[in-house]
Amino acid sequence: MESLKPDFARYSLEERVSLIKTALGLTPADIIVTSVNLVEVNTGSILEDTAILLKGRRIAGILKTREIGRSRGDNTLVLDGRNQYVMPGFIDSHIHIESSMLDPIGFSKIVLKHGTTTVVADPHEIVNVLGIRGFELFVEASKYAPLKILLEIPSCIPPTNPSMGLETPPNTLTTEDLDSMINTGNVVGLGEVMDFLSVLNADEKLLEKIKYSIENNLVVDGHAPLLLPEELNAYISAGILSDHESTNINEAYEKAWRGMYLYIREGSAWRDLEALVKILRGSDCKLCAFTSDDVNVVDLIEKGAMDRIVNKAIQLGLDPVKAIQLATINPAMRLHLEDHIGLIAPGRLGDIVFSSRIEYIQPTTILANGEIVYYNGKLVREFKRPQYPDYALNTVRISDELIDKIDIGAVVAGSRGVVRVNVIRVEPGSALTKHIVEELRVVDGRIQPSPERDTMHVGVVYRHSSSGGYSTGFIQNLGFKYGAVAQTIAHDTHNIIYAGWSINDIKRAIKRIKEIQGGIVIVDNGEVVVELPLRLAGLMSIEEPEVVYEKYKSIVKKLEERDAVFEYIFMTLSLVSLPVIPEIRITDRGLIDVRKGRIIPLIAE
């Protein structure tokens, strides 16, 4: 079977001939980078006073600066590195671009500025909303940017087996659908296999997707939090060889010992690097790499992309070169693409990051595919944005009648009293939840929130058609102090998820979500306090990154006025509807006991 390769891995004989002639000094280089300290990630060395020859999109040679004479022509551009450090373009081994709230073009512009030249994107957020058309939209958008957006085919659309009845899926993908997606562009893998219950139950439909992917030389990524040893053995035996869900050092070692690629996550809400850095300091973890998974526009602009993670690892005591390896050659080898990316060497793509320091990396000049994108921090390449179709910009299809009839706060027998309620308890900075039982008051037949226990309404409204339903429940420890918040970012089927104290404010927030066709809305006393429209599939903005950044910051400021942290509230709430992470979640069908894979009642048994 022919091995699938990304578009950039294909080349002509003419390209190789040109590289050979340039390497031998018979043809002038297009660009020569001189007088740099090259971080050579293969051996962990630093090569001083080095020159790099580029011809077209690839590197033709590595020389000492004094040896470049024959390679320099009248039209050769010489970049004097002035003793800066240069390193390969960073690779993010697992990212959901949608979580940045930027479309692929806006996302590309920012991460390239921070030295990330390749990302492995699992677009299962947009595919859940738009189906195969969402995947094709990402393929098309990725053609407009110099960032290499490598795609993984989503493995679990929806995230749970529809036969379990845990949620109403707007779209489904079958093994047959993989055929129409696998040849559409830079496909390198099967996206994170979240449906661990189906894996452990040896569900043949899911195993067929994994088998199909392996036979087509795609990597298969995992999503396996807190599995027992025998469950982890079974999960890996299915052919799933990487995971980014380790949150403590014991879990990390359990996976590393069993030969999994350990993707160490440092995102906006889920930050695991500090807890896991011991495995990097204390061992030579050959199957380790950094990843961001989910990172928002504010962190991208203010803190960086993969450079942010590399710098934090260095601050935690990791050798700088080793930290760089974890964001370059290690992920390249996992993808079987070290022939093209992940190191600065002959024949590889010209992805080069300049930094005046190595102990704290601050990218200045960035080359991607042999092209200068940023020069001394200034953008020198134009970014164009595709014209997105109407079906991708109008995805909130609920009816006003449904919103009006939403009965928040379950009706129970008797007008007053106390009932025992199954409640979702969340914790700051954790994707996990706790299933607790709380005693809540009943007034006029409805269960009341409890401000003293920080227990408020939560629920999900199906948004993908006018004939959907909704659910209602309670969430504790969210720390939200306005009347209501509603958003269309609700992993993974991305319905409208809401939380709040006031029934009227909740309905007002949901109506406003419909009016702006997706995003985040905060309401208090019947008035919209602040909002962030996300028109593209209800997940991303099509505005410039700086505009989205300012709107995001306005939400942060409003929540800070009432001693709340937006990132915690937004990211936590966005995962409360994902029924594959223990212990308890809520979907449009109701409360979900994740370990048992079943719907449970609001009133505790």
PDB file of N, CA and C in Angstrom, residues 412-482:
ATOM      1  N   VAL A 412     -40.584  19.268  40.887  1.00  0.00           N
ATOM      2  CA  VAL A 412     -40.660  18.097  41.766  1.00  0.00           C
ATOM      3  C   VAL A 412     -41.952  18.152  42.548  1.00  0.00           C
ATOM      4  N   ALA A 413     -42.319  16.999  43.046  1.00  0.00           N
ATOM      5  CA  ALA A 413     -43.573  16.914  43.799  1.00  0.00           C
ATOM      6  C   ALA A 413     -43.469  17.743  45.077  1.00  0.00           C
ATOM      7  N   GLY A 414     -44.573  18.426  45.402  1.00  0.00           N
ATOM      8  CA  GLY A 414     -44.571  19.246  46.609  1.00  0.00           C
ATOM      9  C   GLY A 414     -44.085  20.642  46.315  1.00  0.00           C
ATOM     10  N   SER A 415     -44.628  21.604  47.005  1.00  0.00           N
ATOM     11  CA  SER A 415     -44.269  22.991  46.719  1.00  0.00           C
ATOM     12  C   SER A 415     -43.025  23.440  47.468  1.00  0.00           C
ATOM     13  N   ARG A 416     -42.726  22.823  48.597  1.00  0.00           N
ATOM     14  CA  ARG A 416     -41.567  23.226  49.371  1.00  0.00           C
ATOM     15  C   ARG A 416     -40.885  21.995  49.966  1.00  0.00           C
ATOM     16  N   GLY A 417     -39.648  22.199  50.440  1.00  0.00           N
ATOM     17  CA  GLY A 417     -38.931  21.102  51.050  1.00  0.00           C
ATOM     18  C   GLY A 417     -37.487  21.068  50.607  1.00  0.00           C
ATOM     19  N   VAL A 418     -36.860  19.917  50.795  1.00  0.00           N
ATOM     20  CA  VAL A 418     -35.455  19.715  50.445  1.00  0.00           C
ATOM     21  C   VAL A 418     -35.347  18.404  49.677  1.00  0.00           C
ATOM     22  N   VAL A 419     -34.547  18.387  48.612  1.00  0.00           N
ATOM     23  CA  VAL A 419     -34.318  17.156  47.854  1.00  0.00           C
ATOM     24  C   VAL A 419     -32.817  16.933  47.706  1.00  0.00           C
ATOM     25  N   ARG A 420     -32.465  15.661  47.556  1.00  0.00           N
ATOM     26  CA  ARG A 420     -31.080  15.290  47.317  1.00  0.00           C
ATOM     27  C   ARG A 420     -30.841  15.251  45.805  1.00  0.00           C
ATOM     28  N   VAL A 421     -29.852  16.018  45.358  1.00  0.00           N
ATOM     29  CA  VAL A 421     -29.652  16.245  43.924  1.00  0.00           C
ATOM     30  C   VAL A 421     -28.258  15.795  43.509  1.00  0.00           C
ATOM     31  N   ASN A 422     -28.184  15.084  42.371  1.00  0.00           N
ATOM     32  CA  ASN A 422     -26.883  14.764  41.764  1.00  0.00           C
ATOM     33  C   ASN A 422     -26.296  16.044  41.176  1.00  0.00           C
ATOM     34  N   VAL A 423     -25.092  16.400  41.611  1.00  0.00           N
ATOM     35  CA  VAL A 423     -24.483  17.677  41.254  1.00  0.00           C
ATOM     36  C   VAL A 423     -23.099  17.442  40.636  1.00  0.00           C
ATOM     37  N   ILE A 424     -22.771  18.266  39.639  1.00  0.00           N
ATOM     38  CA  ILE A 424     -21.442  18.251  39.019  1.00  0.00           C
ATOM     39  C   ILE A 424     -20.555  19.223  39.797  1.00  0.00           C
ATOM     40  N   ARG A 425     -19.509  18.708  40.429  1.00  0.00           N
ATOM     41  CA  ARG A 425     -18.556  19.587  41.108  1.00  0.00           C
ATOM     42  C   ARG A 425     -17.290  19.702  40.267  1.00  0.00           C
ATOM     43  N   VAL A 426     -16.915  20.931  39.959  1.00  0.00           N
ATOM     44  CA  VAL A 426     -15.716  21.175  39.158  1.00  0.00           C
ATOM     45  C   VAL A 426     -14.615  21.719  40.050  1.00  0.00           C
ATOM     46  N   GLU A 427     -13.366  21.586  39.570  1.00  0.00           N
ATOM     47  CA  GLU A 427     -12.211  22.071  40.309  1.00  0.00           C
ATOM     48  C   GLU A 427     -11.368  22.961  39.408  1.00  0.00           C
ATOM     49  N   PRO A 428     -10.815  24.050  39.954  1.00  0.00           N
ATOM     50  CA  PRO A 428      -9.986  24.947  39.138  1.00  0.00           C
ATOM     51  C   PRO A 428      -8.827  24.210  38.477  1.00  0.00           C
ATOM     52  N   GLY A 429      -8.653  24.435  37.179  1.00  0.00           N
ATOM     53  CA  GLY A 429      -7.513  23.899  36.461  1.00  0.00           C
ATOM     54  C   GLY A 429      -7.544  22.424  36.167  1.00  0.00           C
ATOM     55  N   SER A 430      -8.685  21.775  36.366  1.00  0.00           N
ATOM     56  CA  SER A 430      -8.770  20.339  36.117  1.00  0.00           C
ATOM     57  C   SER A 430      -9.893  20.044  35.141  1.00  0.00           C
ATOM     58  N   ALA A 431      -9.628  19.102  34.230  1.00  0.00           N
ATOM     59  CA  ALA A 431     -10.661  18.666  33.299  1.00  0.00           C
ATOM     60  C   ALA A 431     -11.606  17.664  33.952  1.00  0.00           C
ATOM     61  N   LEU A 432     -11.228  17.132  35.108  1.00  0.00           N
ATOM     62  CA  LEU A 432     -12.029  16.124  35.790  1.00  0.00           C
ATOM     63  C   LEU A 432     -13.144  16.782  36.596  1.00  0.00           C
ATOM     64  N   THR A 433     -14.198  16.038  36.852  1.00  0.00           N
ATOM     65  CA  THR A 433     -15.282  16.499  37.709  1.00  0.00           C
ATOM     66  C   THR A 433     -15.531  15.468  38.802  1.00  0.00           C
ATOM     67  N   LYS A 434     -16.235  15.893  39.838  1.00  0.00           N
ATOM     68  CA  LYS A 434     -16.640  14.997  40.916  1.00  0.00           C
ATOM     69  C   LYS A 434     -18.161  14.896  40.951  1.00  0.00           C
ATOM     70  N   HIS A 435     -18.636  13.687  41.151  1.00  0.00           N
ATOM     71  CA  HIS A 435     -20.069  13.454  41.303  1.00  0.00           C
ATOM     72  C   HIS A 435     -20.396  13.520  42.786  1.00  0.00           C
ATOM     73  N   ILE A 436     -21.151  14.558  43.173  1.00  0.00           N
ATOM     74  CA  ILE A 436     -21.537  14.694  44.567  1.00  0.00           C
ATOM     75  C   ILE A 436     -23.055  14.769  44.659  1.00  0.00           C
ATOM     76  N   VAL A 437     -23.553  14.583  45.867  1.00  0.00           N
ATOM     77  CA  VAL A 437     -24.984  14.712  46.138  1.00  0.00           C
ATOM     78  C   VAL A 437     -25.174  15.853  47.125  1.00  0.00           C
ATOM     79  N   GLU A 438     -26.006  16.835  46.746  1.00  0.00           N
ATOM     80  CA  GLU A 438     -26.269  17.998  47.590  1.00  0.00           C
ATOM     81  C   GLU A 438     -27.753  18.059  47.942  1.00  0.00           C
ATOM     82  N   GLU A 439     -28.042  18.560  49.128  1.00  0.00           N
ATOM     83  CA  GLU A 439     -29.421  18.839  49.508  1.00  0.00           C
ATOM     84  C   GLU A 439     -29.751  20.271  49.108  1.00  0.00           C
ATOM     85  N   LEU A 440     -30.751  20.419  48.227  1.00  0.00           N
ATOM     86  CA  LEU A 440     -31.143  21.739  47.738  1.00  0.00           C
ATOM     87  C   LEU A 440     -32.608  21.998  48.054  1.00  0.00           C
ATOM     88  N   ARG A 441     -32.923  23.253  48.290  1.00  0.00           N
ATOM     89  CA  ARG A 441     -34.291  23.640  48.630  1.00  0.00           C
ATOM     90  C   ARG A 441     -35.208  23.578  47.409  1.00  0.00           C
ATOM     91  N   VAL A 442     -36.465  23.358  47.675  1.00  0.00           N
ATOM     92  CA  VAL A 442     -37.501  23.397  46.644  1.00  0.00           C
ATOM     93  C   VAL A 442     -38.480  24.509  46.995  1.00  0.00           C
ATOM     94  N   VAL A 443     -38.716  25.413  46.042  1.00  0.00           N
ATOM     95  CA  VAL A 443     -39.657  26.512  46.232  1.00  0.00           C
ATOM     96  C   VAL A 443     -40.596  26.534  45.036  1.00  0.00           C
ATOM     97  N   ASP A 444     -41.881  26.502  45.312  1.00  0.00           N
ATOM     98  CA  ASP A 444     -42.891  26.517  44.245  1.00  0.00           C
ATOM     99  C   ASP A 444     -42.639  25.424  43.213  1.00  0.00           C
ATOM    100  N   GLY A 445     -42.233  24.264  43.700  1.00  0.00           N
ATOM    101  CA  GLY A 445     -42.076  23.109  42.828  1.00  0.00           C
ATOM    102  C   GLY A 445     -40.789  23.068  42.032  1.00  0.00           C
ATOM    103  N   ARG A 446     -39.867  24.002  42.271  1.00  0.00           N
ATOM    104  CA  ARG A 446     -38.617  24.023  41.520  1.00  0.00           C
ATOM    105  C   ARG A 446     -37.415  24.018  42.466  1.00  0.00           C
ATOM    106  N   ILE A 447     -36.404  23.258  42.068  1.00  0.00           N
ATOM    107  CA  ILE A 447     -35.183  23.186  42.859  1.00  0.00           C
ATOM    108  C   ILE A 447     -34.425  24.502  42.720  1.00  0.00           C
ATOM    109  N   GLN A 448     -33.962  25.018  43.823  1.00  0.00           N
ATOM    110  CA  GLN A 448     -33.311  26.314  43.844  1.00  0.00           C
ATOM    111  C   GLN A 448     -31.784  26.189  43.893  1.00  0.00           C
ATOM    112  N   PRO A 449     -31.083  27.111  43.247  1.00  0.00           N
ATOM    113  CA  PRO A 449     -29.629  27.148  43.405  1.00  0.00           C
ATOM    114  C   PRO A 449     -29.262  27.539  44.829  1.00  0.00           C
ATOM    115  N   SER A 450     -27.991  27.319  45.167  1.00  0.00           N
ATOM    116  CA  SER A 450     -27.533  27.589  46.527  1.00  0.00           C
ATOM    117  C   SER A 450     -26.288  28.465  46.477  1.00  0.00           C
ATOM    118  N   PRO A 451     -26.434  29.791  46.589  1.00  0.00           N
ATOM    119  CA  PRO A 451     -25.262  30.669  46.541  1.00  0.00           C
ATOM    120  C   PRO A 451     -24.242  30.371  47.627  1.00  0.00           C
ATOM    121  N   GLU A 452     -24.709  30.005  48.811  1.00  0.00           N
ATOM    122  CA  GLU A 452     -23.770  29.733  49.894  1.00  0.00           C
ATOM    123  C   GLU A 452     -22.907  28.510  49.621  1.00  0.00           C
ATOM    124  N   ARG A 453     -23.381  27.605  48.762  1.00  0.00           N
ATOM    125  CA  ARG A 453     -22.605  26.422  48.382  1.00  0.00           C
ATOM    126  C   ARG A 453     -22.059  26.547  46.965  1.00  0.00           C
ATOM    127  N   ASP A 454     -22.196  27.731  46.369  1.00  0.00           N
ATOM    128  CA  ASP A 454     -21.761  27.983  44.984  1.00  0.00           C
ATOM    129  C   ASP A 454     -22.295  26.898  44.050  1.00  0.00           C
ATOM    130  N   THR A 455     -23.590  26.625  44.168  1.00  0.00           N
ATOM    131  CA  THR A 455     -24.253  25.610  43.359  1.00  0.00           C
ATOM    132  C   THR A 455     -25.350  26.281  42.536  1.00  0.00           C
ATOM    133  N   MET A 456     -25.161  26.291  41.215  1.00  0.00           N
ATOM    134  CA  MET A 456     -26.074  27.023  40.340  1.00  0.00           C
ATOM    135  C   MET A 456     -26.629  26.119  39.242  1.00  0.00           C
ATOM    136  N   HIS A 457     -27.570  26.668  38.488  1.00  0.00           N
ATOM    137  CA  HIS A 457     -28.134  25.948  37.348  1.00  0.00           C
ATOM    138  C   HIS A 457     -27.066  25.700  36.286  1.00  0.00           C
ATOM    139  N   VAL A 458     -27.179  24.579  35.605  1.00  0.00           N
ATOM    140  CA  VAL A 458     -26.375  24.291  34.421  1.00  0.00           C
ATOM    141  C   VAL A 458     -27.228  23.456  33.486  1.00  0.00           C
ATOM    142  N   GLY A 459     -27.000  23.585  32.200  1.00  0.00           N
ATOM    143  CA  GLY A 459     -27.774  22.778  31.265  1.00  0.00           C
ATOM    144  C   GLY A 459     -27.254  22.907  29.851  1.00  0.00           C
ATOM    145  N   VAL A 460     -27.823  22.100  28.974  1.00  0.00           N
ATOM    146  CA  VAL A 460     -27.413  22.051  27.572  1.00  0.00           C
ATOM    147  C   VAL A 460     -28.653  22.136  26.694  1.00  0.00           C
ATOM    148  N   VAL A 461     -28.575  22.962  25.640  1.00  0.00           N
ATOM    149  CA  VAL A 461     -29.657  23.095  24.672  1.00  0.00           C
ATOM    150  C   VAL A 461     -29.130  22.677  23.303  1.00  0.00           C
ATOM    151  N   TYR A 462     -29.805  21.740  22.671  1.00  0.00           N
ATOM    152  CA  TYR A 462     -29.403  21.289  21.326  1.00  0.00           C
ATOM    153  C   TYR A 462     -29.590  22.441  20.345  1.00  0.00           C
ATOM    154  N   ARG A 463     -28.525  22.794  19.610  1.00  0.00           N
ATOM    155  CA  ARG A 463     -28.590  23.987  18.750  1.00  0.00           C
ATOM    156  C   ARG A 463     -28.536  23.700  17.264  1.00  0.00           C
ATOM    157  N   HIS A 464     -28.427  22.446  16.868  1.00  0.00           N
ATOM    158  CA  HIS A 464     -28.140  22.134  15.474  1.00  0.00           C
ATOM    159  C   HIS A 464     -29.391  21.980  14.607  1.00  0.00           C
ATOM    160  N   SER A 465     -30.554  22.085  15.216  1.00  0.00           N
ATOM    161  CA  SER A 465     -31.800  22.087  14.456  1.00  0.00           C
ATOM    162  C   SER A 465     -32.866  22.735  15.318  1.00  0.00           C
ATOM    163  N   SER A 466     -34.002  23.001  14.717  1.00  0.00           N
ATOM    164  CA  SER A 466     -35.092  23.647  15.459  1.00  0.00           C
ATOM    165  C   SER A 466     -35.924  22.649  16.244  1.00  0.00           C
ATOM    166  N   SER A 467     -35.596  21.372  16.144  1.00  0.00           N
ATOM    167  CA  SER A 467     -36.420  20.342  16.785  1.00  0.00           C
ATOM    168  C   SER A 467     -35.701  19.638  17.925  1.00  0.00           C
ATOM    169  N   GLY A 468     -34.651  20.260  18.454  1.00  0.00           N
ATOM    170  CA  GLY A 468     -33.886  19.618  19.517  1.00  0.00           C
ATOM    171  C   GLY A 468     -34.506  19.781  20.888  1.00  0.00           C
ATOM    172  N   GLY A 469     -33.823  19.217  21.874  1.00  0.00           N
ATOM    173  CA  GLY A 469     -34.283  19.300  23.248  1.00  0.00           C
ATOM    174  C   GLY A 469     -33.260  19.996  24.124  1.00  0.00           C
ATOM    175  N   TYR A 470     -33.435  19.827  25.434  1.00  0.00           N
ATOM    176  CA  TYR A 470     -32.529  20.468  26.382  1.00  0.00           C
ATOM    177  C   TYR A 470     -32.487  19.655  27.666  1.00  0.00           C
ATOM    178  N   SER A 471     -31.517  19.985  28.513  1.00  0.00           N
ATOM    179  CA  SER A 471     -31.405  19.337  29.813  1.00  0.00           C
ATOM    180  C   SER A 471     -31.167  20.405  30.865  1.00  0.00           C
ATOM    181  N   THR A 472     -31.332  20.028  32.114  1.00  0.00           N
ATOM    182  CA  THR A 472     -31.080  20.950  33.207  1.00  0.00           C
ATOM    183  C   THR A 472     -30.474  20.203  34.381  1.00  0.00           C
ATOM    184  N   GLY A 473     -29.567  20.867  35.093  1.00  0.00           N
ATOM    185  CA  GLY A 473     -28.915  20.255  36.239  1.00  0.00           C
ATOM    186  C   GLY A 473     -28.319  21.323  37.125  1.00  0.00           C
ATOM    187  N   PHE A 474     -27.341  20.913  37.943  1.00  0.00           N
ATOM    188  CA  PHE A 474     -26.685  21.855  38.850  1.00  0.00           C
ATOM    189  C   PHE A 474     -25.180  21.622  38.843  1.00  0.00           C
ATOM    190  N   ILE A 475     -24.441  22.733  38.976  1.00  0.00           N
ATOM    191  CA  ILE A 475     -22.983  22.689  38.976  1.00  0.00           C
ATOM    192  C   ILE A 475     -22.471  23.451  40.193  1.00  0.00           C
ATOM    193  N   GLN A 476     -21.410  22.936  40.781  1.00  0.00           N
ATOM    194  CA  GLN A 476     -20.863  23.529  41.998  1.00  0.00           C
ATOM    195  C   GLN A 476     -19.414  23.950  41.788  1.00  0.00           C
ATOM    196  N   ASN A 477     -19.055  25.090  42.401  1.00  0.00           N
ATOM    197  CA  ASN A 477     -17.665  25.560  42.463  1.00  0.00           C
ATOM    198  C   ASN A 477     -17.203  26.210  41.165  1.00  0.00           C
ATOM    199  N   LEU A 478     -18.128  26.693  40.343  1.00  0.00           N
ATOM    200  CA  LEU A 478     -17.735  27.360  39.105  1.00  0.00           C
ATOM    201  C   LEU A 478     -17.221  28.776  39.374  1.00  0.00           C
ATOM    202  N   GLY A 479     -17.716  29.395  40.429  1.00  0.00           N
ATOM    203  CA  GLY A 479     -17.230  30.726  40.788  1.00  0.00           C
ATOM    204  C   GLY A 479     -17.796  31.851  39.941  1.00  0.00           C
ATOM    205  N   PHE A 480     -18.918  31.616  39.287  1.00  0.00           N
ATOM    206  CA  PHE A 480     -19.530  32.613  38.404  1.00  0.00           C
ATOM    207  C   PHE A 480     -20.538  33.441  39.194  1.00  0.00           C
ATOM    208  N   LYS A 481     -20.463  34.800  39.044  1.00  0.00           N
ATOM    209  CA  LYS A 481     -21.253  35.656  39.917  1.00  0.00           C
ATOM    210  C   LYS A 481     -22.169  36.634  39.192  1.00  0.00           C
ATOM    211  N   TYR A 482     -22.293  36.493  37.877  1.00  0.00           N
ATOM    212  CA  TYR A 482     -23.308  37.258  37.152  1.00  0.00           C
ATOM    213  C   TYR A 482     -24.569  36.409  37.039  1.00  0.00           C
TER     214      TYR A 482
END
